[in-house]
C-alpha positions as a LaTeX table, in Angstrom:
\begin{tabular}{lrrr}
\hline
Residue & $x$ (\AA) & $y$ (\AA) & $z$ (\AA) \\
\hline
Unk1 & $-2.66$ & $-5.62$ & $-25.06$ \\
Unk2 & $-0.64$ & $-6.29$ & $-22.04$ \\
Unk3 & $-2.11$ & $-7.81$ & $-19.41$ \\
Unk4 & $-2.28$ & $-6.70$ & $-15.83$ \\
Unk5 & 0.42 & $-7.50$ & $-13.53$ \\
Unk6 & $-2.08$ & $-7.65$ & $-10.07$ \\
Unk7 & $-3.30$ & $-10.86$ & $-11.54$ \\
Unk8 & $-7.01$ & $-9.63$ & $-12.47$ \\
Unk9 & $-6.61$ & $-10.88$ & $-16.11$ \\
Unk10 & $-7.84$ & $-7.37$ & $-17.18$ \\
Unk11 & $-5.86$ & $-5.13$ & $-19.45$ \\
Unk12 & $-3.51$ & $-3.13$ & $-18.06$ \\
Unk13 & $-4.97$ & 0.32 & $-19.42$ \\
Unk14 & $-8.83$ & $-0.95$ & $-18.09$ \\
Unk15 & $-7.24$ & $-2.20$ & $-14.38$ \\
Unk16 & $-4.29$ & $-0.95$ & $-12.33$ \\
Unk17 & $-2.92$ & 1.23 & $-15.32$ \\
Unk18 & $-6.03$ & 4.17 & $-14.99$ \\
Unk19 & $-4.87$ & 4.40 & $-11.10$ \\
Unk20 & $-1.34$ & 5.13 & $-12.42$ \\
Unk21 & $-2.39$ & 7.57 & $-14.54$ \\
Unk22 & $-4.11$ & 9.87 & $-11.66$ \\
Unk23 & $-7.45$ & 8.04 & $-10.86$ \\
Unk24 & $-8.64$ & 7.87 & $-7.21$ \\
Unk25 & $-8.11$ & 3.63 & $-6.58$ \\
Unk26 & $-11.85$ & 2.86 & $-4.90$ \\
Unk27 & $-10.76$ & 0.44 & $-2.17$ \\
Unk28 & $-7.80$ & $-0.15$ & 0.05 \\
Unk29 & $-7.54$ & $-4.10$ & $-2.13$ \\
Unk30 & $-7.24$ & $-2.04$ & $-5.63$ \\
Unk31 & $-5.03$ & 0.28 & $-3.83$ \\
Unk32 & $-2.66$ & $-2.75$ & $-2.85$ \\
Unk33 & $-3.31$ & $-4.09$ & $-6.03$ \\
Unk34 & $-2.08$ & $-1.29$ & $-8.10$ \\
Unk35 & 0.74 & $-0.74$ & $-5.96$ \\
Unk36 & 2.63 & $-4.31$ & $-6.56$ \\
Unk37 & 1.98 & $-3.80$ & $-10.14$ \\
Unk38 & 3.82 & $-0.55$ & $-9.84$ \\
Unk39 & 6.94 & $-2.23$ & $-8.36$ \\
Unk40 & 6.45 & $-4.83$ & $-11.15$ \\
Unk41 & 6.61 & $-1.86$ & $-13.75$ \\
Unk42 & 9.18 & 0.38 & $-12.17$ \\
Unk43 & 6.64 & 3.58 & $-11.31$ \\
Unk44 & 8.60 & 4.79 & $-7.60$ \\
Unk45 & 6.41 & 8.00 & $-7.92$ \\
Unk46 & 3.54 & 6.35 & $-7.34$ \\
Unk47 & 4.81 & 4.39 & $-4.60$ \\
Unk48 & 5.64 & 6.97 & $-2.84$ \\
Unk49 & 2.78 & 8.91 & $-3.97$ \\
Unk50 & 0.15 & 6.23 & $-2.48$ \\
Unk51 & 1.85 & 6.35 & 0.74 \\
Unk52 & 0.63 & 8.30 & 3.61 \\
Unk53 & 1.84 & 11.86 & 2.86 \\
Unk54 & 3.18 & 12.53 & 6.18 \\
Unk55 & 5.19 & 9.17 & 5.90 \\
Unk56 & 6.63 & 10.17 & 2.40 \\
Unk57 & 9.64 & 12.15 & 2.97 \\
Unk58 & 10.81 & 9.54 & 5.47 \\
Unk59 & 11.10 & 7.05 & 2.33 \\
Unk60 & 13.95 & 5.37 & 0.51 \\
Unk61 & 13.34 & 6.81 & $-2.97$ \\
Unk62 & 16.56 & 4.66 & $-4.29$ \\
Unk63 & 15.66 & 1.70 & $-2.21$ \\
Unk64 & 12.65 & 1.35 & $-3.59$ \\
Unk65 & 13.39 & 1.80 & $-7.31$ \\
Unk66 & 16.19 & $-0.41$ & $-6.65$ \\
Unk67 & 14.25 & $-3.49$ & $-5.35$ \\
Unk68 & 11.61 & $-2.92$ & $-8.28$ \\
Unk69 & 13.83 & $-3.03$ & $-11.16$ \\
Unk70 & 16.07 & $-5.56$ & $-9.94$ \\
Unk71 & 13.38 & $-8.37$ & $-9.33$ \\
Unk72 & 11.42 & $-10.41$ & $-11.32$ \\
Unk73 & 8.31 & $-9.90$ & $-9.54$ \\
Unk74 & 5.88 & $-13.47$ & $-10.12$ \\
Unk75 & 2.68 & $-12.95$ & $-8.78$ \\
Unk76 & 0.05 & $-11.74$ & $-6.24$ \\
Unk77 & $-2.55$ & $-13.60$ & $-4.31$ \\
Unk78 & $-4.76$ & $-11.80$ & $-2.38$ \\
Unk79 & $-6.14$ & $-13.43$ & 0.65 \\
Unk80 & $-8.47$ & $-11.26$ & 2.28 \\
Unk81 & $-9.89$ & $-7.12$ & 2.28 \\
Unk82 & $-11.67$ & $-6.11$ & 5.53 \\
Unk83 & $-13.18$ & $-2.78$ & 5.54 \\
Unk84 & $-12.94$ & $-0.89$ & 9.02 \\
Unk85 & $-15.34$ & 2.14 & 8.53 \\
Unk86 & $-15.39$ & 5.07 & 10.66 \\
Unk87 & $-13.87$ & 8.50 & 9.59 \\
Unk88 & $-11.65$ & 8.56 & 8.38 \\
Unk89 & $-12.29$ & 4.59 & 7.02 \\
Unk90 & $-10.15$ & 2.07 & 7.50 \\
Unk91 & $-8.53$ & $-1.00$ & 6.55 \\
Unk92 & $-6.52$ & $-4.18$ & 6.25 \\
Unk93 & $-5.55$ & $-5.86$ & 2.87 \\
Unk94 & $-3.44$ & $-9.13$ & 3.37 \\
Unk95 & $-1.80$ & $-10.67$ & 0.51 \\
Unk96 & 1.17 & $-12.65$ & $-0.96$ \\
Unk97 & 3.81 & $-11.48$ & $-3.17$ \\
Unk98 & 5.87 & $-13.70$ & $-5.20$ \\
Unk99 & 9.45 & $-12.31$ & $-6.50$ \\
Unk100 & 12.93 & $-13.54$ & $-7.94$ \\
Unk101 & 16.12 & $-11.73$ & $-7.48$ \\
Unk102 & 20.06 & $-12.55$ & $-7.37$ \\
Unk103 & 19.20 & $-14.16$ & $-3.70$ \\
Unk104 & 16.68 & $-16.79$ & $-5.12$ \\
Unk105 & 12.96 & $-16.93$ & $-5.04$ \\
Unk106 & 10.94 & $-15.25$ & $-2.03$ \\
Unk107 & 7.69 & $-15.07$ & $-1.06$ \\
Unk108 & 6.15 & $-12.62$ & 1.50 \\
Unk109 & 2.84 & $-12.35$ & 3.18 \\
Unk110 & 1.65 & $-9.37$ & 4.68 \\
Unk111 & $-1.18$ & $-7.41$ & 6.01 \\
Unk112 & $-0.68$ & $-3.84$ & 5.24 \\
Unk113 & $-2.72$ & $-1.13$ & 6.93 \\
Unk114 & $-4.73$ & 1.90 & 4.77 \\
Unk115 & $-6.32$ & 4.86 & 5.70 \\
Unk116 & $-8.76$ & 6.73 & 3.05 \\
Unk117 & $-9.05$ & 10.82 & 2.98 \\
Unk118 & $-11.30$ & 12.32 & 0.81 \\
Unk119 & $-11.83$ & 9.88 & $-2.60$ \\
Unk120 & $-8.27$ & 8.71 & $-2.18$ \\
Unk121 & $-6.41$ & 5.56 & $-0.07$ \\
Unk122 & $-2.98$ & 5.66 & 1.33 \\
Unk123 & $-0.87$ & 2.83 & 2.45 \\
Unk124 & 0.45 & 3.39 & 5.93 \\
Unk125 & 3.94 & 2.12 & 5.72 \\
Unk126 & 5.33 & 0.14 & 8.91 \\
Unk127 & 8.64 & 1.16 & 8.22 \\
Unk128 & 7.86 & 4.66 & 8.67 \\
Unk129 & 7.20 & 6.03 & 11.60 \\
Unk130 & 4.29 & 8.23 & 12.55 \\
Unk131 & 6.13 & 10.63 & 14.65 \\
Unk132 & 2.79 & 11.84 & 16.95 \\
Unk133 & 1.82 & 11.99 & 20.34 \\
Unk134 & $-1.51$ & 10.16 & 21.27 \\
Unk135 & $-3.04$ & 13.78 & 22.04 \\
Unk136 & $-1.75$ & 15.39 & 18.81 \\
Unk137 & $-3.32$ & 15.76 & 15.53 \\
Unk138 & $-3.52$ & 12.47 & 13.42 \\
Unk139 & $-0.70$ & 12.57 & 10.75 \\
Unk140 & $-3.48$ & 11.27 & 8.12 \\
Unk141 & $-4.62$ & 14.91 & 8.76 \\
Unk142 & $-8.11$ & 13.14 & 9.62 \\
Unk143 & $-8.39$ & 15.95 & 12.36 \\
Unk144 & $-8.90$ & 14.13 & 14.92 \\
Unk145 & $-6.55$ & 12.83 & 18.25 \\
Unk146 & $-3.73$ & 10.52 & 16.86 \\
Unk147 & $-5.05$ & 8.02 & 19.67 \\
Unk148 & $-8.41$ & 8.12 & 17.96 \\
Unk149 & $-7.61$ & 7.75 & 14.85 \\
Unk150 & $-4.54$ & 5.65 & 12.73 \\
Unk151 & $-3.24$ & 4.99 & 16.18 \\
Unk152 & $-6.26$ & 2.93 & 17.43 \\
Unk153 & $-6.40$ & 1.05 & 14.36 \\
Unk154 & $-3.32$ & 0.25 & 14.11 \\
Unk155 & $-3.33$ & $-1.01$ & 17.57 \\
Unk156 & $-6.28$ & $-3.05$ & 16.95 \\
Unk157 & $-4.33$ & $-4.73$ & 14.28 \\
Unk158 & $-1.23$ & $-5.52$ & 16.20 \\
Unk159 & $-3.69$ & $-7.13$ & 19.37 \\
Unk160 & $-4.88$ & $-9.45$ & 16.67 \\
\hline
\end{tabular}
């Protein structure tokens, strides 16, 4: 059996493979999780599946597959999860990735940003805008005020 790339020592079937398949991932950390071993196994529709929906047409489809295939991806570390609550809930997962490509070894450490509607979690890409006024609907499609909503938390984040 191959073993998972996010590092859990599970299976890849029992872990991050189920969540590839079409299972809801249960926290914004298996989420993450399931999303670098997706890079590490070339799956760009679930990249850009997992990523906010109103965020997704505003992606690099060949970008990403690009990066993915051409690296040698080496490892995660996860640092820390913190949960947010609230509706719609919240969070912060930051984490290390380790990869190899024609440049040389890099290592990057981020702390991505995820919003959950209904049983599933989205990452909320930085790279791609959320193109909403403060009084307009939330593009998580939450319902509620952009400023109430991703927009506060996000600016909670970036005070920090």
């Amino acid at each position: 059996m191959t073993s998972c790339p996010c590092g859990s020592g599970d299976p890849l079937d029992a872990c991050c493979g189920r969540y590839h398949a079409g299972a809801p991932a249960p926290s914004a950390e298996t989420l993450m999780r399931s999303r670098y071993s997706a890079y590490v196994l070339g799956q760009v529709d679930y990249l850009l599946a997992t990523t906010l929906p109103a965020q997704q047409a505003g992606l690099d489809r060949e970008a990403i597959r690009a990066w993915s295939l051409q690296s040698t991806w080496l490892g995660l570390e996860v640092e820390k999860a913190e949960l947010f609550g609230g509706q719609p809930e919240h969070a912060f997962v930051t984490f290390t990735a380790r990869w190899h490509d024609d440049a040389g070894e890099h290592s990057h450490r981020e702390c991505s940003a995820f919003v959950q509607r209904g049983e599933r979690w989205y990452f909320i890409d930085p790279t791609v805008g959320l193109n909403a006024g403060r009084n307009e609907p939330c593009p998580c499609g939450s319902g509620q005020k952009f400023k109430k909503c991703c927009s506060s938390f996000l600016n909670s984040a970036a005070a920090d």
